[in-house]
CSV table of C-alpha atoms in Angstrom, one decimal:
chain,number,residue,atom,x,y,z
A,18,MET,CA,0.3,0.3,0.4
A,19,LYS,CA,1.2,3.2,-0.5
A,20,LYS,CA,2.9,5.8,2.0
A,21,LEU,CA,1.1,8.9,2.8
A,22,ARG,CA,2.1,11.9,4.3
A,23,GLN,CA,-1.4,14.3,4.9
A,24,LEU,CA,-0.8,17.2,7.4
A,25,THR,CA,-1.8,17.1,10.1
A,26,PRO,CA,-4.9,19.2,13.0
A,27,ALA,CA,-2.5,21.2,13.9
A,28,ASP,CA,-2.4,23.4,10.0
A,29,VAL,CA,-5.9,23.3,9.3
A,30,MET,CA,-5.7,27.0,10.7
A,31,PHE,CA,-3.4,27.3,7.6
A,32,ILE,CA,-5.5,25.4,4.7
A,33,GLY,CA,-9.0,26.1,5.8
A,34,GLY,CA,-8.3,29.8,7.0
A,35,GLU,CA,-7.1,31.6,3.4
A,36,THR,CA,-9.2,33.6,2.2
A,37,SER,CA,-9.5,36.4,-0.8
A,38,ASN,CA,-7.8,38.2,1.8
A,39,VAL,CA,-6.4,35.8,3.9
A,40,TYR,CA,-2.9,35.1,3.4
A,41,GLN,CA,-2.1,32.1,5.5
A,42,HIS,CA,1.8,33.1,4.7
A,43,THR,CA,4.2,34.3,7.2
A,44,ALA,CA,7.1,36.3,5.4
A,45,GLY,CA,10.8,37.4,6.5
A,46,LEU,CA,12.8,40.8,5.5
A,47,VAL,CA,16.1,40.1,5.4
A,48,LEU,CA,18.9,43.0,4.6
A,49,LEU,CA,22.1,42.7,3.8
A,50,ASP,CA,26.1,43.3,4.2
A,51,SER,CA,27.5,43.1,0.7
A,52,SER,CA,30.1,45.6,1.3
A,53,HIS,CA,33.4,43.1,1.8
A,54,ARG,CA,31.8,40.4,-0.8
A,55,PRO,CA,32.4,42.3,-4.3
A,56,ASP,CA,31.5,39.9,-6.3
A,57,PHE,CA,27.6,39.7,-4.1
A,58,SER,CA,25.1,39.7,-6.9
A,59,PHE,CA,21.9,37.9,-7.9
A,60,GLU,CA,23.2,35.4,-9.8
A,61,LEU,CA,25.5,34.4,-6.5
A,62,TYR,CA,23.0,34.2,-4.6
A,63,ARG,CA,20.7,32.4,-6.2
A,64,GLN,CA,23.6,29.6,-6.5
A,65,HIS,CA,23.8,29.4,-3.1
A,66,ILE,CA,20.5,29.1,-2.4
A,67,GLU,CA,19.4,26.5,-4.6
A,68,ASP,CA,22.4,24.5,-3.4
A,69,ARG,CA,21.4,24.4,-0.2
A,70,LEU,CA,17.7,23.9,-0.1
A,71,GLU,CA,18.8,21.4,-2.8
A,72,LYS,CA,19.4,19.3,0.4
A,73,ILE,CA,16.0,20.3,2.4
A,74,PRO,CA,13.9,17.8,0.5
A,75,GLN,CA,10.2,19.9,1.8
A,76,PHE,CA,11.0,22.5,0.1
A,77,HIS,CA,9.6,20.2,-2.9
A,78,TRP,CA,6.6,19.6,-2.5
A,79,ARG,CA,3.4,20.4,-3.1
A,80,LEU,CA,-0.3,20.2,-1.8
A,81,HIS,CA,-2.4,17.8,-2.9
A,82,GLU,CA,-5.6,18.5,-2.6
A,83,VAL,CA,-9.2,16.4,-1.4
A,84,PRO,CA,-12.0,17.6,-2.8
A,85,LEU,CA,-14.3,20.4,-1.0
A,86,GLY,CA,-11.7,20.4,1.8
A,87,LEU,CA,-13.4,17.7,3.5
A,88,ASP,CA,-10.6,17.0,4.6
A,89,LEU,CA,-6.8,18.1,5.2
A,90,PRO,CA,-4.3,18.0,1.8
A,91,TYR,CA,-1.2,15.4,1.5
A,92,TRP,CA,2.2,16.1,0.7
A,93,VAL,CA,3.0,15.1,-2.2
A,94,GLU,CA,6.3,15.3,-4.5
A,95,ASP,CA,6.2,18.5,-6.8
A,96,GLU,CA,7.5,16.3,-10.3
A,97,ASN,CA,8.1,19.4,-12.6
A,98,PHE,CA,9.7,21.7,-9.5
A,99,SER,CA,11.6,24.1,-10.7
A,100,PHE,CA,14.6,27.0,-8.5
A,101,GLU,CA,13.1,29.5,-11.0
A,102,HIS,CA,9.5,29.4,-10.0
A,103,HIS,CA,10.5,30.2,-6.2
A,104,ILE,CA,13.7,32.3,-6.9
A,105,ARG,CA,12.8,35.7,-8.1
A,106,ARG,CA,13.8,39.6,-8.8
A,107,ILE,CA,12.7,43.1,-8.0
A,108,ALA,CA,14.0,46.6,-7.2
A,109,VAL,CA,12.6,49.1,-5.0
A,110,PRO,CA,12.3,52.7,-7.0
A,111,SER,CA,14.3,55.8,-5.7
A,112,PRO,CA,15.0,56.4,-3.4
A,113,GLY,CA,15.4,52.9,-1.5
A,114,ASP,CA,15.3,54.6,2.2
A,115,ASP,CA,12.9,52.3,4.4
A,116,ARG,CA,9.5,53.3,3.8
A,117,ALA,CA,10.7,52.6,0.1
A,118,LEU,CA,11.7,48.9,0.8
A,119,ALA,CA,8.0,48.5,2.8
A,120,GLU,CA,6.5,49.8,0.3
A,121,VAL,CA,8.2,46.4,-1.5
A,122,VAL,CA,7.8,44.4,0.6
A,123,SER,CA,3.8,44.7,1.4
A,124,TYR,CA,3.1,44.6,-2.9
A,125,LEU,CA,5.2,41.1,-2.4
A,126,TYR,CA,3.9,39.9,-0.3
A,127,THR,CA,-0.6,40.6,-0.7
A,128,ASN,CA,-0.8,37.5,-4.1
A,129,HIS,CA,-0.7,34.3,-2.9
A,130,LEU,CA,1.3,31.4,-3.0
A,131,ASP,CA,0.3,29.0,-5.5
A,132,ARG,CA,-1.1,26.1,-4.6
A,133,SER,CA,0.1,23.9,-7.3
A,134,ARG,CA,3.6,24.4,-6.5
A,135,PRO,CA,4.9,24.1,-3.3
A,136,LEU,CA,4.9,26.8,-1.3
A,137,TRP,CA,7.6,29.3,-0.6
A,138,GLU,CA,9.2,32.4,-2.9
A,139,ILE,CA,12.4,33.9,-2.4
A,140,TRP,CA,12.8,37.4,-3.9
A,141,PHE,CA,15.8,39.3,-4.4
A,142,ILE,CA,15.8,42.6,-3.9
A,143,GLU,CA,17.6,45.4,-5.4
A,144,GLY,CA,18.2,49.4,-5.7
A,145,LEU,CA,18.4,49.5,-2.3
A,146,ALA,CA,20.8,53.2,-1.0
A,147,GLY,CA,23.8,52.7,-0.7
A,148,GLY,CA,24.2,49.6,-2.4
A,149,GLU,CA,22.8,47.1,-0.9
A,150,PHE,CA,20.5,43.9,-0.8
A,151,ALA,CA,17.8,42.9,1.0
A,152,VAL,CA,15.8,39.1,0.4
A,153,LEU,CA,12.1,38.8,1.1
A,154,GLN,CA,11.1,34.5,1.7
A,155,LYS,CA,8.3,33.9,1.9
A,156,MET,CA,6.8,30.7,3.1
A,157,HIS,CA,2.7,28.6,3.6
A,158,HIS,CA,2.2,29.3,7.2
A,159,CYS,CA,1.1,25.4,7.0
A,160,MET,CA,4.9,24.3,6.3
A,161,MET,CA,6.6,25.7,9.3
A,162,ASP,CA,5.6,27.7,12.2
A,163,GLY,CA,8.3,30.8,13.7
A,164,GLU,CA,10.6,28.5,14.8
A,165,GLY,CA,11.0,26.6,12.2
A,166,ALA,CA,11.7,29.2,10.1
A,167,SER,CA,14.0,30.4,12.1
A,168,LYS,CA,16.0,26.9,11.6
A,169,LEU,CA,15.9,27.1,8.3
A,170,VAL,CA,17.4,30.3,7.5
A,171,GLU,CA,20.5,29.0,10.5
A,172,ALA,CA,20.9,25.8,7.5
A,173,MET,CA,20.3,28.0,4.9
A,174,CYS,CA,23.2,30.7,6.1
A,175,ASP,CA,26.7,30.0,7.7
A,176,PHE,CA,28.2,31.7,11.6
A,177,GLU,CA,31.2,32.6,8.9
A,178,PRO,CA,31.7,35.2,5.1
A,179,ASP,CA,33.5,31.8,3.6
A,180,ALA,CA,32.6,28.8,4.8
A,181,PRO,CA,31.6,25.4,3.5
A,182,PRO,CA,28.2,24.3,3.8
A,183,ARG,CA,26.3,23.3,7.1
A,184,THR,CA,25.2,19.4,7.8
A,185,ILE,CA,21.5,18.8,8.4
A,186,ASP,CA,20.4,17.2,10.3
A,187,PRO,CA,19.7,13.5,8.8
A,188,ALA,CA,16.0,13.2,9.3
A,189,ILE,CA,15.4,16.1,8.1
A,190,MET,CA,17.2,15.8,5.1
A,191,ASN,CA,16.2,12.1,4.9
A,192,ALA,CA,12.8,12.8,5.0
A,193,ARG,CA,10.1,12.0,1.7
A,194,SER,CA,7.0,13.1,0.6
A,195,GLY,CA,4.3,10.4,0.4
A,196,GLU,CA,2.6,9.1,-2.8
A,197,VAL,CA,-0.6,10.8,-4.5
A,198,PRO,CA,-3.4,8.5,-2.6
A,199,GLU,CA,-5.8,6.2,-5.0
A,200,HIS,CA,-9.0,8.0,-4.9
A,201,TRP,CA,-11.0,5.3,-2.9
A,202,ARG,CA,-8.4,5.5,-0.4
A,203,ARG,CA,-9.1,9.6,-0.4
A,204,ALA,CA,-12.5,9.2,-0.6
A,205,LEU,CA,-11.9,6.7,2.7
A,206,ASN,CA,-9.8,8.2,5.2
A,207,THR,CA,-12.0,11.4,4.2
A,208,ALA,CA,-15.2,9.1,5.5
A,209,ILE,CA,-13.4,7.7,8.1
A,210,HIS,CA,-12.3,11.5,9.8
A,211,LEU,CA,-15.7,12.6,8.8
A,212,TYR,CA,-17.4,10.4,10.8
A,213,GLY,CA,-14.7,10.1,14.2
A,214,MET,CA,-15.4,13.5,14.3
A,215,PRO,CA,-18.2,14.3,16.2
A,216,LEU,CA,-16.5,11.8,19.2
A,217,ARG,CA,-13.2,14.0,18.7
A,218,ILE,CA,-14.9,17.1,19.7
A,219,SER,CA,-17.6,15.1,22.5
A,220,ARG,CA,-13.7,14.7,23.9
A,221,GLU,CA,-12.3,17.8,23.8
A,222,ALA,CA,-15.6,19.8,25.6
A,223,ILE,CA,-15.9,17.0,27.9
A,224,GLY,CA,-12.1,17.0,28.8
A,225,ALA,CA,-11.9,22.0,28.6
A,226,ILE,CA,-14.8,21.7,31.2
A,227,ARG,CA,-13.1,19.4,33.8
A,228,HIS,CA,-10.1,21.8,33.1
A,229,SER,CA,-12.2,24.4,34.4
A,230,VAL,CA,-13.9,23.3,36.7
A,231,SER,CA,-10.5,22.2,38.0
A,232,LYS,CA,-9.2,25.2,37.9
A,233,ARG,CA,-11.7,27.2,39.3
A,234,LEU,CA,-11.7,24.4,42.5
A,235,ARG,CA,-7.8,25.4,43.1
A,236,ASP,CA,-8.5,29.0,42.4
A,237,GLY,CA,-11.4,30.1,43.5
A,238,VAL,CA,-14.4,31.2,41.4
A,239,LYS,CA,-13.2,33.9,40.3
A,240,SER,CA,-11.2,32.7,37.8
A,241,GLY,CA,-13.8,31.7,35.2
A,242,LYS,CA,-14.2,35.7,34.5
A,243,LYS,CA,-13.2,36.4,31.2
A,244,PRO,CA,-12.0,39.9,31.1
A,245,VAL,CA,-12.9,41.8,28.8
A,246,THR,CA,-11.6,43.0,24.9
A,247,PRO,CA,-12.5,46.6,23.6
A,248,SER,CA,-13.7,47.3,20.1
A,249,THR,CA,-11.4,50.0,19.1
A,250,SER,CA,-10.8,50.4,14.9
A,251,PHE,CA,-8.5,48.2,14.0
A,252,ASN,CA,-11.1,45.7,15.3
A,253,ALA,CA,-12.8,45.3,11.8
A,254,ASP,CA,-13.2,43.8,8.5
A,255,ILE,CA,-9.8,43.7,6.2
A,256,SER,CA,-8.7,43.6,2.6
A,257,GLY,CA,-6.4,42.4,0.3
A,258,ASP,CA,-4.1,45.2,0.8
A,259,ARG,CA,-1.5,45.0,3.4
A,260,GLY,CA,1.1,47.2,4.7
A,261,PHE,CA,4.2,46.9,6.8
A,262,VAL,CA,6.6,49.0,9.4
A,263,TYR,CA,10.1,48.1,10.9
A,264,GLY,CA,12.7,48.4,13.1
A,265,SER,CA,14.7,47.1,15.8
A,266,VAL,CA,16.1,48.0,20.1
A,267,SER,CA,19.2,46.4,21.8
A,268,LEU,CA,18.2,43.2,22.2
A,269,GLU,CA,21.3,44.2,25.6
A,270,ASP,CA,18.5,47.1,26.8
A,271,ILE,CA,15.4,44.4,27.2
A,272,LYS,CA,17.5,42.1,28.8
A,273,VAL,CA,18.4,44.9,31.5
A,274,ILE,CA,14.4,45.5,31.6
A,275,LYS,CA,14.3,42.6,32.6
A,276,THR,CA,17.0,41.5,34.8
A,277,HIS,CA,15.3,44.9,36.8
A,278,PHE,CA,12.1,43.7,36.9
A,279,GLY,CA,13.1,40.2,37.2
A,280,VAL,CA,10.4,39.2,34.3
A,281,THR,CA,11.0,37.6,30.6
A,282,VAL,CA,12.5,38.7,28.0
A,283,ASN,CA,8.8,37.5,26.2
A,284,ASP,CA,7.3,40.2,28.8
A,285,VAL,CA,9.4,42.7,28.3
A,286,VAL,CA,8.5,42.9,25.2
A,287,LEU,CA,4.9,42.4,25.0
A,288,ALA,CA,5.2,45.6,27.4
A,289,LEU,CA,6.8,47.8,25.1
A,290,VAL,CA,4.4,46.9,21.7
A,291,GLY,CA,1.2,47.0,25.2
A,292,SER,CA,3.2,50.9,25.1
A,293,SER,CA,3.8,51.9,21.7
A,294,LEU,CA,-0.7,51.5,20.9
A,295,ARG,CA,-1.3,53.0,24.3
A,296,ASP,CA,0.5,56.1,23.3
A,297,TYR,CA,-0.8,55.9,19.6
A,298,LEU,CA,-4.4,54.9,20.5
A,299,LEU,CA,-4.0,58.3,23.0
A,300,GLN,CA,-2.8,60.1,20.5
A,301,LYS,CA,-6.1,59.4,17.9
A,302,GLY,CA,-8.5,60.3,20.8
A,303,GLU,CA,-9.6,56.1,20.7
A,304,LEU,CA,-8.0,54.9,23.2
A,305,PRO,CA,-10.7,52.3,25.3
A,306,ASP,CA,-10.7,52.4,28.7
A,307,GLU,CA,-10.4,48.0,29.4
A,308,SER,CA,-7.0,46.7,28.0
A,309,LEU,CA,-5.9,45.6,24.9
A,310,ARG,CA,-5.2,41.7,24.3
A,311,THR,CA,-3.3,39.9,22.4
A,312,SER,CA,-2.5,37.0,21.4
A,313,ILE,CA,1.1,35.4,22.0
A,314,ALA,CA,1.9,31.9,20.0
A,315,VAL,CA,3.2,29.6,23.4
A,316,SER,CA,5.8,27.1,21.8
A,317,LEU,CA,5.5,23.1,22.4
A,318,ARG,CA,9.2,22.4,21.0
A,319,THR,CA,11.5,20.5,22.7
A,320,ASP,CA,14.9,21.7,23.1
A,321,SER,CA,15.5,18.0,20.6
A,322,ASP,CA,13.2,19.4,18.0
A,323,ASP,CA,15.2,20.1,14.3
A,324,GLU,CA,11.7,19.4,12.2
A,325,PHE,CA,10.2,22.5,10.0
A,326,SER,CA,6.7,21.7,11.1
A,327,ASN,CA,4.7,23.2,13.4
A,328,HIS,CA,4.1,22.6,17.1
A,329,VAL,CA,2.7,25.1,18.6
A,330,THR,CA,0.0,27.1,20.7
A,331,VAL,CA,-2.3,30.3,21.2
A,332,THR,CA,-3.0,31.5,24.6
A,333,THR,CA,-4.3,35.1,25.4
A,334,VAL,CA,-2.8,38.1,27.7
A,335,THR,CA,-3.3,41.5,29.2
A,336,LEU,CA,-1.5,44.2,27.1
A,337,ALA,CA,-2.6,47.1,29.4
A,338,THR,CA,-2.4,49.8,28.0
A,339,ASP,CA,-6.0,50.8,30.0
A,340,LEU,CA,-2.5,51.5,33.0
A,341,ALA,CA,-0.5,55.0,32.3
A,342,ASP,CA,1.8,53.6,34.5
A,343,PRO,CA,4.7,51.7,32.6
A,344,ALA,CA,6.1,50.2,35.7
A,345,ARG,CA,2.4,48.9,36.6
A,346,ARG,CA,2.2,47.3,32.9
A,347,LEU,CA,4.5,45.5,32.7
A,348,GLN,CA,3.9,43.4,36.3
A,349,ALA,CA,0.3,43.0,34.6
A,350,ILE,CA,2.0,41.9,32.3
A,351,ALA,CA,4.3,39.5,33.4
A,352,GLU,CA,1.8,38.6,36.2
A,353,GLU,CA,-1.0,37.2,33.7
A,354,SER,CA,1.6,35.8,30.9
A,355,ALA,CA,2.6,33.6,33.1
A,356,ARG,CA,-0.6,32.3,33.8
A,357,ALA,CA,-1.4,32.0,30.4
A,358,LYS,CA,2.1,29.9,29.9
A,359,ASP,CA,0.8,27.4,32.3
A,360,GLU,CA,-2.0,26.8,31.4
A,361,ALA,CA,-0.9,26.2,27.8
A,362,HIS,CA,1.2,24.1,28.6
A,363,HIS,CA,-0.6,21.9,31.0
A,364,GLY,CA,-3.2,21.1,29.0
A,365,GLY,CA,-5.9,24.4,28.9
A,366,LYS,CA,-7.2,24.1,25.2
A,367,GLY,CA,-8.2,27.1,23.1
A,368,VAL,CA,-10.3,28.2,20.2
A,369,MET,CA,-7.4,26.2,17.7
A,370,GLU,CA,-7.3,22.9,19.9
A,371,PHE,CA,-11.5,23.2,17.9
A,372,MET,CA,-10.8,24.5,15.6
A,373,GLN,CA,-8.6,22.2,14.3
A,374,LEU,CA,-11.1,19.2,14.4
A,375,LEU,CA,-12.9,20.9,11.9
A,376,PRO,CA,-12.6,19.8,8.4
A,377,PRO,CA,-10.7,22.9,6.2
A,378,LEU,CA,-14.0,23.5,4.7
A,379,LEU,CA,-15.6,24.2,7.7
A,380,VAL,CA,-13.0,25.9,9.2
A,381,ASN,CA,-13.2,28.9,6.2
A,382,ALA,CA,-16.8,28.6,6.6
A,383,MET,CA,-16.3,30.0,9.8
A,384,ILE,CA,-14.0,32.2,9.0
A,385,ASN,CA,-15.9,33.8,5.9
A,386,MET,CA,-19.5,33.8,8.5
A,387,ALA,CA,-17.9,35.5,12.0
A,388,PRO,CA,-18.9,38.7,12.1
A,389,ALA,CA,-15.5,41.4,12.1
A,390,ASP,CA,-16.3,43.7,14.2
A,391,GLN,CA,-17.7,41.2,16.8
A,392,VAL,CA,-14.2,38.6,16.7
A,393,ALA,CA,-12.4,40.6,19.1
A,394,GLN,CA,-15.3,39.9,22.0
A,395,MET,CA,-15.5,36.5,20.2
A,396,ALA,CA,-11.7,35.4,20.4
A,397,GLY,CA,-11.1,37.9,22.8
A,398,VAL,CA,-8.2,39.7,21.1
A,399,ASN,CA,-7.6,42.6,19.3
A,400,LEU,CA,-4.1,42.0,17.9
A,401,ILE,CA,-1.4,39.2,17.7
A,402,VAL,CA,2.3,39.8,19.0
A,403,SER,CA,4.9,36.6,19.0
A,404,SER,CA,8.0,36.9,19.8
A,405,VAL,CA,10.7,34.2,17.9
A,406,ARG,CA,14.4,33.6,19.1
A,407,GLY,CA,17.4,33.3,16.2
A,408,SER,CA,20.5,33.7,15.9
A,409,GLU,CA,22.9,35.7,18.8
A,410,LYS,CA,26.1,35.3,16.1
A,411,PRO,CA,25.6,37.5,12.9
A,412,LEU,CA,24.2,35.5,9.8
A,413,TYR,CA,26.2,35.1,6.2
A,414,VAL,CA,24.6,33.8,3.7
A,415,ALA,CA,27.2,33.9,0.1
A,416,GLY,CA,29.2,35.5,1.3
A,417,ALA,CA,27.1,38.8,2.4
A,418,ARG,CA,26.9,39.5,6.4
A,419,MET,CA,22.6,39.8,7.2
A,420,THR,CA,22.4,42.7,9.5
A,421,SER,CA,18.9,42.5,10.5
A,422,MET,CA,15.6,39.8,9.5
A,423,TYR,CA,12.2,41.6,9.9
A,424,PRO,CA,9.7,39.0,10.6
A,425,MET,CA,6.2,39.9,8.5
A,426,SER,CA,3.2,37.8,9.9
A,427,ILE,CA,-1.1,37.1,9.1
A,428,ILE,CA,-4.4,39.9,9.7
A,429,SER,CA,-7.4,38.1,9.7
A,430,PRO,CA,-11.2,39.8,9.6
A,431,GLY,CA,-11.3,42.0,12.7
A,432,GLY,CA,-7.8,41.9,13.5
A,433,GLY,CA,-5.7,44.5,11.4
A,434,ILE,CA,-2.4,44.1,13.0
A,435,ASN,CA,-0.4,42.0,14.2
A,436,VAL,CA,3.6,42.6,15.5
A,437,THR,CA,6.3,40.2,15.5
A,438,CYS,CA,9.6,39.9,16.6
A,439,VAL,CA,13.2,37.7,16.4
A,440,SER,CA,15.9,38.5,18.1
A,441,TYR,CA,19.0,37.8,15.5
A,442,ALA,CA,22.6,39.1,17.0
A,443,GLY,CA,22.6,41.4,19.1
A,444,ASN,CA,19.3,42.9,18.2
A,445,VAL,CA,15.5,42.2,18.9
A,446,ASP,CA,14.0,42.9,15.0
A,447,PHE,CA,10.5,43.6,15.0
A,448,GLY,CA,7.6,43.7,11.7
A,449,VAL,CA,4.8,45.4,11.5
A,450,THR,CA,2.0,43.7,9.9
A,451,ILE,CA,-1.2,46.2,9.1
A,452,GLU,CA,-4.2,46.8,6.9
A,453,PRO,CA,-3.5,49.5,6.2
A,454,ALA,CA,-6.7,51.7,5.5
A,455,MET,CA,-7.5,51.2,9.5
A,456,VAL,CA,-3.3,51.9,10.6
A,457,PRO,CA,-2.7,55.2,9.7
A,458,GLU,CA,0.7,56.1,10.7
A,459,PRO,CA,2.0,53.0,11.1
A,460,TRP,CA,5.8,54.2,11.6
A,461,ARG,CA,4.5,55.6,14.9
A,462,ILE,CA,4.3,52.3,16.4
A,463,ILE,CA,7.1,51.9,15.2
A,464,ASP,CA,9.0,55.3,17.1
A,465,GLY,CA,6.1,54.4,20.0
A,466,LEU,CA,9.1,51.2,20.5
A,467,HIS,CA,11.8,53.2,20.9
A,468,LYS,CA,9.9,56.3,23.2
A,469,ALA,CA,8.9,53.3,25.6
A,470,LEU,CA,11.4,51.5,25.5
A,471,LYS,CA,12.9,55.1,27.2
A,472,SER,CA,11.2,55.6,29.4
A,473,TYR,CA,12.1,52.0,31.1
A,474,GLN,CA,15.5,52.6,31.4
A,475,ALA,CA,14.3,56.1,32.9
A,476,LEU,CA,13.0,54.2,35.5
A,477,ILE,CA,15.9,52.0,35.9
A,478,ARG,CA,17.6,55.1,36.7
A,479,LYS,CA,15.5,56.5,38.1
A,480,GLY,CA,15.7,52.8,41.0
A,481,GLY,CA,12.1,52.3,39.7
A,482,LYS,CA,10.9,48.9,41.8
A,483,ARG,CA,11.9,45.5,40.7
A,484,GLY,CA,10.4,42.2,41.0
A,485,LYS,CA,8.7,41.4,43.9
A,486,GLU,CA,8.2,45.0,45.5
A,487,PHE,CA,5.6,45.7,42.8
A,488,PRO,CA,2.7,45.5,44.1
A,489,VAL,CA,-0.2,43.8,41.9
A,490,ALA,CA,-1.4,45.4,39.6
A,491,ARG,CA,-4.5,46.4,39.0
A,492,ARG,CA,-7.1,48.0,36.3
A,493,ARG,CA,-7.7,52.3,37.0
A,494,ALA,CA,-4.5,52.3,39.4
A,495,THR,CA,-3.8,56.0,37.9
A,496,PRO,CA,-6.6,59.0,37.8
A,497,ARG,CA,-8.0,60.1,34.7
A,498,THR,CA,-6.0,63.2,33.0
A,499,GLN,CA,-7.6,65.4,30.9
A,500,GLY,CA,-6.9,65.3,26.8
A,501,PRO,CA,-7.6,66.6,23.4
A,502,ALA,CA,-11.1,65.4,21.9
A,503,ARG,CA,-12.6,61.6,22.1
A,504,THR,CA,-14.9,59.1,20.9
A,505,SER,CA,-17.5,58.4,22.4
A,506,LYS,CA,-15.9,54.6,23.1
A,507,SER,CA,-12.8,56.0,24.0
A,508,LYS,CA,-10.9,58.0,27.0
A,509,LYS,CA,-7.6,59.1,27.6
A,510,ARG,CA,-5.4,58.4,30.7
């Protein structure tokens, strides 16, 4: 009998969740310094990438889809594979600065990947100021999660300009796609999966109820109260357009804040994002009374996991935008984030786990039917914030040094902002993906990250409280102040 390789339930959101206006691919913008490699060119780069990716079989696989989306697709070999379909070049218009580059990246992102071919593209970008180059790597999220993409980058790159090719893990290099399933077997698998779906949903529902009851008995009845999620101008329906802005902050500066306040790096990242969005909404006169909430990815990988697949769940946490005091904001985030991650690692179930029980057809229908202006309240999320750990050492590709890597990720109806960051070579590189019509002047969000970092550095210089010395953070911890005109649903604090 033929060996099949079907996608896992963890991938159903990325397959069923794709619509005309929702792209389920991620991207990474890499800036290159080729000043010490005079012969660096598109041809040299393309040959390097072909040599590396030739040894990673997953990049030759395409999807074999099940009719009507009644079951998950299968990975099969692309018999017509050609690198020419996947590695291309484009130039940035004058003056070749950050904003011009961001516009080109946004344009390249807003095209669906061709599902009849392997689901990735690489764009070599020329025309940058100073004669430098950039690369945009697009990959469908069903291929890998953020940490998988980070592992891929390291496989494609070197730690020295002229290093020999890196050794690829045999488990990755020897991976094989499945065969194209016969019609009868594909139909049988689909029937089995659909027949067992009600039982699986029932088991998950019973398990979730037991977990909820146990948690409430352990933590008290108040733990069952669902936090209020406000509505903002970017919690509405989206078009097929995307915008992108990016910037970097020092990882060492973040670690100083982390150590001083006794929190995690991710807590500081969330606090910077929360502070920036608070300022952004204040300037627009749209800051809601309740705190914005974010969906964060929680990796379920182990240290020995080298696969380029998806091993992630999601949970929700506050951004404490209702608190004017930066120190209290950070503490509120740290406390809730610790509880949410512990819950996720100990079997807590969320919307994603239930969606994974459904076939792509139903996932797609639910996304299309859900009222976009109510998604934030239904999911308990205003936006997505995600962080990935990258290489601590500088990486080189075809002899050129990678100076930065800015991630671009997915936005969906009801959530017009996604903030994703990756730590790399001493910096944390932030990429902010937006719905342009909902988020005017998006570069102010990047400016706000730098402003927030300075505010925490100022607190440290003044001897701000740290760790357990924090009082318990509470809503409305500071009095309201008078400000400019407000919307009927927004108040300045």
